[in-house]
XYZ file of N, CA, C and O in Angstrom:
668
model
N 21.526 0.077 5.459
C 22.742 0.136 4.549
C 22.540 1.572 3.889
O 21.285 1.751 4.201
N 23.367 1.753 3.203
C 23.225 3.258 3.013
C 24.067 3.884 1.917
O 25.598 3.033 1.963
N 23.839 3.851 0.346
C 24.302 3.937 -0.828
C 23.526 5.470 -1.931
O 22.792 5.473 -2.085
N 24.658 6.104 -2.288
C 24.087 7.560 -3.039
C 23.991 6.585 -4.322
O 24.147 5.922 -4.721
N 22.177 6.995 -4.649
C 21.531 7.120 -6.024
C 21.922 5.351 -6.745
O 22.266 5.282 -7.671
N 21.796 4.195 -5.473
C 21.631 3.205 -6.166
C 20.599 2.610 -5.831
O 19.652 3.446 -6.008
N 20.528 1.926 -7.218
C 18.760 2.351 -8.077
C 18.188 0.250 -7.861
O 19.473 -0.595 -7.849
N 17.657 -0.052 -7.991
C 16.863 -2.169 -7.253
C 15.669 -1.181 -8.435
O 15.217 -0.205 -8.954
N 15.148 -2.571 -8.602
C 14.013 -2.508 -10.047
C 14.391 -3.798 -10.168
O 14.933 -5.025 -9.037
N 13.007 -4.475 -10.675
C 11.433 -5.554 -10.162
C 10.524 -5.043 -11.311
O 10.580 -3.911 -12.258
N 10.423 -6.313 -12.004
C 9.949 -6.497 -13.197
C 8.669 -7.964 -12.273
O 9.124 -8.767 -12.176
N 6.777 -7.171 -13.277
C 6.380 -8.457 -13.548
C 4.437 -7.794 -12.892
O 4.752 -7.293 -12.217
N 3.930 -8.476 -13.390
C 3.268 -7.890 -13.119
C 2.180 -7.576 -11.020
O 3.666 -8.208 -11.191
N 2.163 -7.071 -11.681
C 1.361 -7.054 -10.039
C 0.345 -6.681 -9.734
O -1.208 -6.698 -9.433
N 1.257 -8.215 -9.217
C -0.305 -8.812 -7.984
C 0.838 -10.010 -7.146
O 1.795 -9.631 -6.690
N -0.232 -10.719 -5.951
C 0.379 -10.782 -4.649
C 1.621 -13.008 -5.057
O 2.508 -12.479 -4.069
N 1.820 -12.650 -6.343
C 2.629 -13.834 -6.687
C 3.507 -13.223 -6.718
O 5.059 -13.457 -6.654
N 4.320 -11.802 -7.330
C 5.333 -11.925 -7.506
C 5.692 -10.543 -6.669
O 7.085 -9.845 -6.010
N 4.952 -10.347 -5.585
C 5.419 -9.890 -3.985
C 7.216 -8.968 -4.263
O 7.153 -8.651 -3.152
N 5.705 -7.972 -4.883
C 6.826 -6.814 -4.608
C 6.773 -5.154 -3.191
O 7.354 -5.392 -3.065
N 5.544 -6.173 -3.135
C 5.370 -6.190 -1.346
C 6.142 -6.056 -0.201
O 7.112 -4.675 0.183
N 7.595 -6.515 -0.655
C 8.732 -7.190 1.046
C 9.588 -6.621 0.119
O 10.075 -6.020 0.893
N 9.630 -5.405 -1.126
C 11.144 -4.058 -1.077
C 9.925 -3.182 -0.802
O 12.018 -2.293 -0.519
N 9.042 -2.412 -1.596
C 8.827 -1.339 -0.069
C 8.769 -1.838 0.793
O 9.142 -0.399 1.414
N 8.512 -2.199 1.402
C 8.211 -2.390 2.706
C 9.987 -2.688 3.051
O 10.515 -2.098 4.430
N 10.894 -3.539 2.502
C 12.578 -2.728 2.612
C 13.372 -1.580 2.657
O 14.480 -1.297 3.508
N 12.546 -0.328 1.981
C 12.737 0.154 1.330
C 13.563 0.862 2.291
O 14.552 2.121 2.725
N 12.144 1.361 3.085
C 12.284 2.299 5.030
C 13.608 2.700 5.770
O 14.822 2.881 6.617
N 14.562 0.496 5.353
C 15.988 0.622 5.869
C 16.878 0.653 4.533
O 17.730 0.164 5.328
N 16.478 1.589 4.210
C 17.728 0.634 2.098
C 17.899 2.436 2.342
O 17.754 2.889 1.164
N 17.961 3.921 3.252
C 18.215 4.945 2.901
C 19.541 5.150 1.411
O 20.196 3.709 0.825
N 18.541 6.256 0.763
C 19.747 6.155 -0.677
C 19.229 5.768 -1.643
O 19.372 4.880 -2.906
N 18.311 4.488 -2.128
C 18.196 3.813 -2.618
C 16.777 3.494 -3.090
O 15.734 4.379 -2.230
N 17.161 4.051 -4.859
C 15.462 4.003 -5.341
C 15.321 2.523 -6.384
O 15.956 1.896 -6.358
N 13.381 3.094 -6.206
C 13.056 1.132 -6.617
C 12.060 1.874 -8.442
O 11.292 2.671 -7.612
N 12.574 0.690 -8.448
C 11.730 1.336 -9.804
C 11.317 -0.038 -10.210
O 11.719 -1.160 -10.602
N 10.121 -0.029 -10.645
C 8.730 -1.147 -10.353
C 8.371 -1.479 -11.974
O 7.803 -0.181 -12.206
N 8.306 -2.322 -12.789
C 8.090 -2.314 -14.425
C 6.603 -3.309 -14.442
O 7.918 -4.484 -13.670
N 6.033 -2.713 -14.604
C 5.021 -3.915 -15.053
C 3.605 -3.137 -14.184
O 3.364 -2.573 -13.775
N 2.185 -3.087 -14.702
C 1.084 -4.011 -14.127
C 0.549 -4.010 -13.988
O 0.470 -5.933 -13.663
N -0.801 -4.341 -13.306
C -1.565 -5.225 -12.581
C -2.918 -4.734 -11.075
O -2.455 -3.364 -11.256
N -3.257 -5.441 -11.218
C -4.352 -5.302 -9.750
C -3.840 -4.740 -8.385
O -4.845 -4.441 -7.615
N -2.989 -5.365 -8.150
C -2.292 -3.805 -6.833
C -1.376 -2.677 -7.192
O -0.900 -3.149 -6.068
N -1.539 -2.643 -8.221
C -0.888 -0.670 -7.786
C -1.333 -0.235 -7.152
O -0.216 0.652 -6.491
N -2.348 0.545 -7.486
C -2.890 1.050 -6.144
C -2.856 0.139 -5.245
O -1.684 2.057 -3.315
N -2.887 -0.277 -4.679
C -2.476 -1.090 -3.000
C -0.762 -0.510 -2.921
O -0.113 -0.017 -1.593
N 0.557 -0.679 -3.455
C 1.585 -0.149 -3.805
C 1.811 0.240 -3.708
O 2.487 1.489 -3.156
N 1.080 1.883 -4.129
C 1.247 2.915 -4.177
C 1.229 3.723 -2.708
O 1.616 4.652 -1.922
N 0.009 3.315 -2.355
C -0.570 3.845 -0.897
C 0.975 3.197 0.690
O 1.589 3.695 1.129
N 1.047 1.462 -0.309
C 2.122 1.383 0.909
C 3.520 2.323 0.758
O 3.362 3.219 1.762
N 3.226 2.759 -0.290
C 5.316 3.749 -0.157
C 5.020 4.814 0.698
O 5.493 4.637 0.996
N 3.332 5.438 0.701
C 2.941 7.177 0.782
C 3.368 6.677 2.601
O 3.602 6.363 3.250
N 2.222 5.215 2.854
C 1.803 5.316 4.544
C 3.696 4.852 4.627
O 3.974 5.191 5.621
N 4.746 4.132 4.167
C 5.993 4.416 4.999
C 6.897 5.404 4.288
O 8.512 5.131 4.511
N 6.197 5.918 3.536
C 7.451 7.282 3.515
C 8.370 7.455 2.629
O 9.056 7.935 2.184
N 8.325 6.497 1.644
C 8.850 5.833 0.414
C 8.924 6.230 -0.481
O 9.008 5.668 -2.202
N 7.559 7.150 -0.623
C 6.609 7.151 -2.077
C 7.985 7.844 -3.910
O 7.360 7.421 -4.279
N 8.725 8.743 -2.069
C 9.731 9.697 -2.991
C 10.555 8.974 -3.391
O 11.383 9.639 -4.818
N 10.323 7.296 -3.949
C 11.443 6.549 -3.984
C 11.044 5.556 -5.304
O 11.470 4.242 -5.066
N 9.916 5.691 -4.734
C 9.461 3.913 -5.509
C 8.733 5.327 -7.408
O 7.427 6.100 -6.816
N 9.524 3.612 -8.194
C 8.811 5.095 -9.678
C 8.220 3.652 -9.985
O 8.568 2.087 -10.580
N 6.715 3.743 -10.646
C 5.831 2.360 -10.807
C 5.689 3.210 -12.757
O 6.008 3.937 -13.382
N 7.150 2.075 -13.529
C 6.715 2.257 -14.793
C 6.349 2.256 -15.793
O 6.713 1.916 -16.884
N 5.668 0.892 -15.379
C 4.655 0.896 -16.562
C 5.588 -0.829 -16.944
O 6.134 -1.026 -16.560
N 4.440 -0.863 -18.099
C 4.855 -2.755 -18.513
C 6.469 -1.828 -19.318
O 6.460 -0.228 -19.559
N 7.068 -3.136 -18.912
C 8.672 -1.882 -19.854
C 8.674 -3.390 -21.654
O 8.737 -3.518 -21.185
N 9.298 -1.948 -22.187
C 9.270 -2.466 -23.707
C 10.692 -2.275 -24.492
O 10.466 -1.878 -25.658
N 11.585 -2.579 -23.234
C 13.284 -1.981 -23.514
C 13.527 -2.320 -22.866
O 13.124 -3.096 -21.972
N 14.516 -3.666 -24.068
C 15.979 -4.291 -22.767
C 16.980 -3.626 -21.840
O 17.887 -3.817 -21.689
N 17.299 -2.055 -22.585
C 17.844 -0.785 -20.925
C 17.859 -0.843 -20.030
O 18.677 -0.580 -19.158
N 16.690 -1.702 -19.679
C 16.940 -1.543 -18.142
C 17.999 -2.552 -17.456
O 18.105 -2.628 -15.681
N 17.907 -3.577 -18.036
C 18.826 -4.329 -17.512
C 21.026 -4.008 -17.133
O 21.268 -4.742 -16.620
N 20.711 -2.648 -17.768
C 21.810 -1.681 -16.869
C 21.399 -1.382 -15.624
O 22.255 -0.359 -15.609
N 20.271 -0.942 -15.045
C 20.316 0.084 -14.147
C 20.865 -0.382 -12.107
O 20.066 1.040 -11.783
N 21.329 -1.390 -12.438
C 21.001 -1.842 -10.832
C 20.789 -3.287 -10.857
O 20.896 -3.706 -11.356
N 20.720 -2.878 -9.365
C 20.253 -4.446 -8.867
C 18.725 -4.923 -9.073
O 17.769 -4.582 -8.671
N 18.458 -6.308 -9.972
C 17.414 -6.698 -10.267
C 16.728 -7.986 -8.530
O 17.590 -8.522 -7.802
N 16.061 -7.038 -8.247
C 15.467 -7.919 -7.471
C 14.108 -8.988 -8.115
O 12.963 -8.657 -8.108
N 14.317 -10.180 -7.902
C 12.846 -11.188 -7.774
C 11.800 -11.244 -6.487
O 12.569 -12.229 -6.514
N 11.543 -10.668 -6.452
C 10.693 -10.671 -5.165
C 10.226 -11.957 -5.567
O 9.152 -12.362 -4.453
N 9.246 -12.855 -6.202
C 8.275 -13.381 -6.481
C 7.441 -14.494 -5.239
O 8.944 -15.431 -4.743
N 6.689 -15.283 -4.493
C 6.783 -16.141 -3.681
C 5.952 -18.211 -4.889
O 5.768 -18.133 -4.055
N 6.248 -17.255 -6.168
C 5.845 -18.603 -6.556
C 5.641 -18.438 -7.981
O 6.262 -16.904 -8.946
N 6.084 -19.072 -9.214
C 7.022 -18.964 -9.773
C 7.227 -20.332 -11.329
O 7.524 -21.093 -10.135
N 6.409 -19.804 -12.115
C 7.147 -21.353 -13.136
C 8.236 -21.487 -13.992
O 9.067 -22.550 -13.644
N 8.533 -20.564 -13.999
C 10.430 -20.463 -14.717
C 10.703 -19.670 -14.379
O 12.399 -20.154 -13.879
N 10.922 -18.029 -14.263
C 12.244 -17.093 -13.819
C 11.753 -16.977 -14.731
O 13.349 -16.623 -15.168
N 11.275 -16.024 -16.002
C 11.683 -15.457 -17.327
C 12.758 -14.580 -16.859
O 13.636 -14.243 -17.621
N 12.728 -13.698 -16.569
C 12.409 -11.903 -15.598
C 14.415 -12.048 -14.828
O 14.962 -10.890 -15.450
N 13.862 -13.049 -14.139
C 15.792 -13.482 -13.337
C 16.059 -13.894 -14.278
O 17.676 -13.524 -14.349
N 16.059 -14.717 -15.266
C 17.124 -16.020 -16.058
C 17.568 -14.187 -16.823
O 18.861 -14.831 -17.108
N 16.943 -13.338 -17.852
C 17.136 -12.174 -18.273
C 17.833 -11.410 -17.725
O 19.199 -11.000 -18.108
N 17.717 -11.426 -16.740
C 18.710 -10.277 -15.433
C 20.055 -10.851 -15.244
O 20.972 -10.026 -15.813
N 20.383 -12.128 -14.903
C 21.426 -12.892 -15.347
C 21.896 -12.819 -16.266
O 23.181 -12.554 -16.482
N 21.003 -13.479 -17.847
C 21.777 -13.369 -18.336
C 22.311 -11.645 -18.618
O 23.386 -11.969 -19.888
N 21.600 -10.820 -18.846
C 22.511 -10.170 -19.544
C 23.741 -9.154 -18.009
O 23.837 -7.790 -18.365
N 23.576 -10.152 -16.698
C 24.954 -9.442 -16.128
C 24.455 -7.855 -14.845
O 25.171 -8.184 -14.259
N 22.986 -8.518 -14.562
C 22.839 -7.306 -13.671
C 23.217 -8.543 -12.266
O 23.287 -9.564 -12.244
N 23.764 -6.963 -11.456
C 24.073 -8.251 -9.777
C 22.101 -7.666 -9.716
O 20.883 -7.165 -10.051
N 21.210 -9.359 -8.666
C 21.101 -9.166 -8.261
C 20.025 -9.990 -7.723
O 21.131 -10.827 -6.095
N 18.788 -10.449 -6.837
C 19.240 -10.874 -5.995
C 17.735 -11.703 -6.173
O 16.111 -11.232 -6.998
N 17.053 -13.043 -5.740
C 16.975 -14.358 -5.667
C 15.586 -14.363 -4.486
O 16.535 -14.506 -3.101
N 14.694 -14.014 -5.144
C 13.637 -15.110 -4.371
C 13.661 -16.321 -3.366
O 14.234 -17.201 -4.126
N 13.473 -17.265 -2.045
C 14.421 -18.677 -2.343
C 13.030 -19.376 -1.836
O 12.225 -19.356 -0.971
N 12.282 -19.557 -3.344
C 11.908 -20.080 -3.577
C 12.029 -22.216 -4.813
O 13.621 -21.341 -5.192
N 11.222 -22.556 -4.172
C 11.974 -23.844 -5.418
C 12.741 -23.445 -6.335
O 13.973 -24.407 -6.982
N 11.793 -23.078 -7.200
C 12.410 -23.033 -8.839
C 13.974 -22.400 -8.790
O 14.274 -22.061 -9.325
N 13.568 -21.024 -8.499
C 15.131 -20.622 -8.393
C 16.112 -20.971 -7.611
O 17.126 -21.075 -7.947
N 16.328 -22.271 -6.980
C 17.056 -22.765 -5.991
C 17.389 -23.365 -6.810
O 18.966 -23.757 -7.791
N 16.789 -24.325 -8.339
C 16.899 -25.286 -8.894
C 17.194 -24.615 -9.992
O 18.559 -25.173 -10.821
N 16.747 -23.158 -10.720
C 17.971 -22.893 -11.144
C 18.499 -22.254 -11.073
O 19.758 -22.226 -11.957
N 18.910 -21.156 -10.208
C 20.121 -20.665 -10.602
C 21.334 -21.458 -8.437
O 21.480 -20.405 -7.754
N 21.113 -22.598 -8.373
C 21.632 -23.338 -7.503
C 23.321 -23.181 -7.918
O 23.958 -23.949 -7.367
N 24.036 -21.362 -8.120
C 25.481 -21.732 -7.584
C 25.768 -20.180 -6.441
O 24.565 -20.539 -6.012
N 26.920 -20.891 -6.200
C 27.773 -20.184 -5.083
C 27.538 -18.867 -4.997
O 26.799 -18.058 -3.869
N 27.054 -18.113 -6.414
C 27.680 -16.636 -6.367
C 25.931 -16.370 -5.509
O 26.071 -14.954 -6.020
N 24.902 -16.937 -6.406
C 23.665 -16.173 -6.758
C 23.157 -16.182 -4.942
O 23.667 -16.706 -3.580
N 22.140 -15.466 -5.001
C 21.967 -14.493 -3.498
C 20.633 -14.820 -3.388
O 20.364 -14.066 -4.151
N 20.290 -15.838 -2.679
C 18.665 -15.940 -1.695
C 18.730 -14.536 -0.858
O 18.688 -15.105 0.455
N 16.935 -15.253 -0.674
C 16.459 -14.145 0.244
C 15.180 -14.884 1.379
O 13.957 -14.820 0.282
N 14.887 -14.668 2.364
C 12.826 -14.961 2.325
C 12.370 -14.043 1.387
O 11.735 -13.150 2.207
N 11.297 -13.938 0.876
C 10.771 -13.250 -0.051
C 9.450 -13.320 1.113
O 8.165 -12.138 0.632
N 9.148 -13.115 2.245
C 8.139 -13.721 2.934
C 8.728 -12.465 4.575
O 8.350 -11.407 5.309
N 10.284 -12.108 4.368
C 11.150 -11.141 4.650
C 11.867 -9.963 5.165
O 13.246 -9.942 4.566
N 10.705 -8.324 4.773
C 11.923 -7.745 3.939
C 13.022 -7.325 4.424
O 13.594 -7.115 4.276
N 13.461 -7.382 6.476
C 14.273 -7.309 7.138
C 15.863 -8.429 6.206
O 16.781 -8.077 6.344
N 15.098 -9.318 5.917
C 16.314 -10.539 5.234
C 16.351 -10.041 3.913
O 17.851 -10.327 3.537
N 16.081 -9.663 3.348
C 15.489 -8.743 1.588
C 16.974 -7.652 2.146
O 18.112 -7.311 1.636
N 16.553 -6.853 3.112
C 17.709 -5.917 3.201
C 19.154 -5.850 3.695
O 19.747 -5.593 3.035
N 19.296 -7.177 4.020
C 20.691 -7.799 4.977
C 20.959 -8.771 3.820
O 22.722 -8.301 3.827
N 19.919 -8.873 2.227
C 21.824 -9.837 1.066
C 21.521 -8.589 0.814
O 22.197 -8.626 -0.948
N 21.096 -7.366 0.543
C 20.753 -6.575 -0.539
C 23.318 -6.482 -0.478
O 23.549 -5.749 -1.306
N 23.997 -5.725 0.192
C 25.035 -6.059 0.426
C 26.173 -7.198 -0.338
O 27.383 -7.188 -0.728
N 25.224 -7.817 0.258
C 25.719 -9.418 -0.557
C 25.415 -9.284 -2.404
O 26.952 -10.248 -3.101
N 24.491 -8.310 -2.811
C 24.409 -8.754 -3.708
C 25.477 -7.221 -4.464
O 25.754 -7.701 -5.853
N 25.160 -6.668 -4.004
C 26.726 -5.147 -4.545
C 28.176 -6.300 -3.815
O 29.009 -5.619 -4.834
N 28.404 -7.034 -3.826
C 29.746 -7.385 -3.827
C 29.429 -8.786 -5.171
O 31.150 -9.065 -4.689
N 28.530 -8.391 -6.141
C 28.708 -9.694 -6.161
C 30.073 -9.104 -7.472
O 29.983 -7.729 -7.713
N 31.099 -10.229 -7.895
C 32.448 -9.926 -8.209
C 31.858 -9.644 -9.943
O 31.321 -10.584 -9.827
N 32.632 -8.938 -10.488
C 31.955 -9.844 -12.341
C 33.032 -10.377 -12.676
O 32.453 -11.761 -13.205
N 33.930 -12.135 -11.702
C 33.705 -13.048 -12.544
C 32.522 -13.470 -12.010
O 31.923 -14.364 -12.972
N 31.526 -13.134 -11.242
C 30.025 -13.716 -10.647
C 29.217 -13.120 -12.134
O 28.546 -14.349 -12.224
N 29.424 -12.263 -12.145
C 28.217 -11.119 -13.475
C 28.999 -12.450 -14.176
O 28.101 -12.712 -15.428
N 29.967 -12.740 -15.136
C 30.261 -13.420 -15.918
C 29.843 -14.300 -16.315
O 29.729 -15.007 -17.081
N 30.466 -14.942 -15.193
C 29.304 -16.605 -14.977
C 28.108 -16.646 -15.634
O 27.332 -17.699 -16.343
N 27.012 -15.583 -14.536
C 25.777 -15.205 -14.863
C 25.671 -15.579 -16.292
O 24.447 -15.526 -16.357
N 25.986 -14.109 -16.847
C 25.923 -13.924 -18.295
C 26.015 -14.886 -19.263
O 25.367 -14.999 -19.947
N 27.301 -15.874 -19.173
C 27.754 -17.519 -20.046
C 26.070 -18.130 -19.850
O 26.199 -18.619 -20.851
N 26.269 -18.608 -18.731
C 25.394 -19.113 -18.415
C 23.403 -18.841 -18.638
O 22.811 -20.046 -18.986
N 23.061 -17.315 -18.334
C 21.928 -17.237 -18.764
C 21.844 -16.323 -19.620
O 20.479 -15.873 -19.804
N 22.950 -16.168 -20.826
C 22.057 -15.466 -21.725
C 21.306 -16.020 -22.895
O 20.658 -16.882 -23.329
N 20.893 -15.137 -24.060
C 19.227 -16.187 -24.931
C 20.604 -16.718 -25.887
O 19.718 -17.871 -25.884
N 21.840 -16.669 -25.809
C 22.732 -17.561 -26.872
C 22.923 -18.596 -26.317
O 22.590 -19.793 -26.987
N 22.780 -18.943 -24.463
C 23.115 -19.887 -24.033
C 22.017 -21.326 -24.318
O 22.258 -21.677 -23.891
N 20.980 -20.321 -23.588
C 19.422 -20.854 -24.175
C 19.120 -21.869 -25.383
O 18.359 -22.648 -25.283
N 18.895 -21.287 -26.001
C 19.245 -21.502 -27.774
C 20.053 -22.832 -27.413
O 19.613 -23.882 -27.920
N 21.584 -22.501 -27.384
C 22.145 -23.168 -27.469
C 21.872 -24.895 -26.587
O 21.647 -25.984 -26.922
N 21.114 -24.544 -25.605
C 20.979 -26.013 -24.533
C 19.529 -26.509 -25.164
O 19.220 -27.852 -25.511
N 18.261 -25.367 -25.345
C 17.287 -26.170 -26.528
C 18.138 -26.795 -27.432
O 17.102 -28.195 -27.867
N 18.259 -26.218 -28.132
C 19.720 -27.547 -29.478
C 19.735 -28.512 -29.541
O 19.683 -29.569 -29.615
N 20.298 -28.480 -28.084
C 20.988 -29.848 -27.523
C 19.571 -30.619 -27.003
O 19.588 -31.823 -26.787
N 19.093 -29.958 -26.159
C 18.150 -31.270 -26.159
C 17.322 -31.767 -27.208
O 16.834 -32.291 -26.913
N 17.142 -30.371 -27.731
C 15.925 -31.416 -29.317
C 16.910 -32.161 -30.440
O 16.481 -33.300 -30.137
N 17.767 -32.548 -29.966
C 18.798 -33.140 -30.247
C 19.067 -34.333 -29.943
O 19.228 -36.011 -30.901
N 19.438 -34.685 -29.288
C 18.728 -35.401 -27.955
C 17.760 -36.117 -28.129
O 17.949 -37.723 -27.509
N 16.921 -35.999 -28.360
C 14.938 -35.937 -28.430
C 15.125 -37.239 -29.734
O 14.078 -37.727 -29.923
N 16.283 -36.293 -30.722
C 16.277 -37.458 -31.852
C 16.409 -38.649 -32.158
O 16.916 -39.273 -31.336
C-alpha cells in the first residue's frame, strides 16, 4: 500500500498487552504512512529500538501522554491490544468519527460487532497491512453510525437507561 501523508495513531500504555509492536512491524510494508504512538510505559526503549532496526524510526513518533482530544481527527486509529478490559480508547475513537482498525479479540468483537467494523489478527502484522485498505474505505455513513453509537452522549444515555431499568 502506498499513501502520501497518511497517518496512523494508537493510544495506550507502552506494554505487552497494548501490542504496539505489531503496528511498528507493519510499517515497513506501508510506504508513506506515519505512526503516532500516544502513551508511556516500560517498553518505550524496546519499541524505539525496534523502529530503528526495521528502518522506520523516521516514521514513528512517540508522543507521550495524550492530554487533548484533537488526536481523533488525525488519521486511522489502530487498537492493537491482545487483551483488554473494555477498550475506552477504541470507543472514543469510534465516537469521534475516526477511521479505525481493531484487534480481533473478544471484547472488541462484543462491543463493535457491526458490518463496518474492521478487525485484524493482533499477532500478524501482514493481516494489519492488508486491513489498512478496508479502514481507508470506511465511508461517511459507516463513520456516522459509529459516531452516533459510541459518542460520549450515547454512552451517557445508555448508562441512564441501565440505571433506570435497575430501579
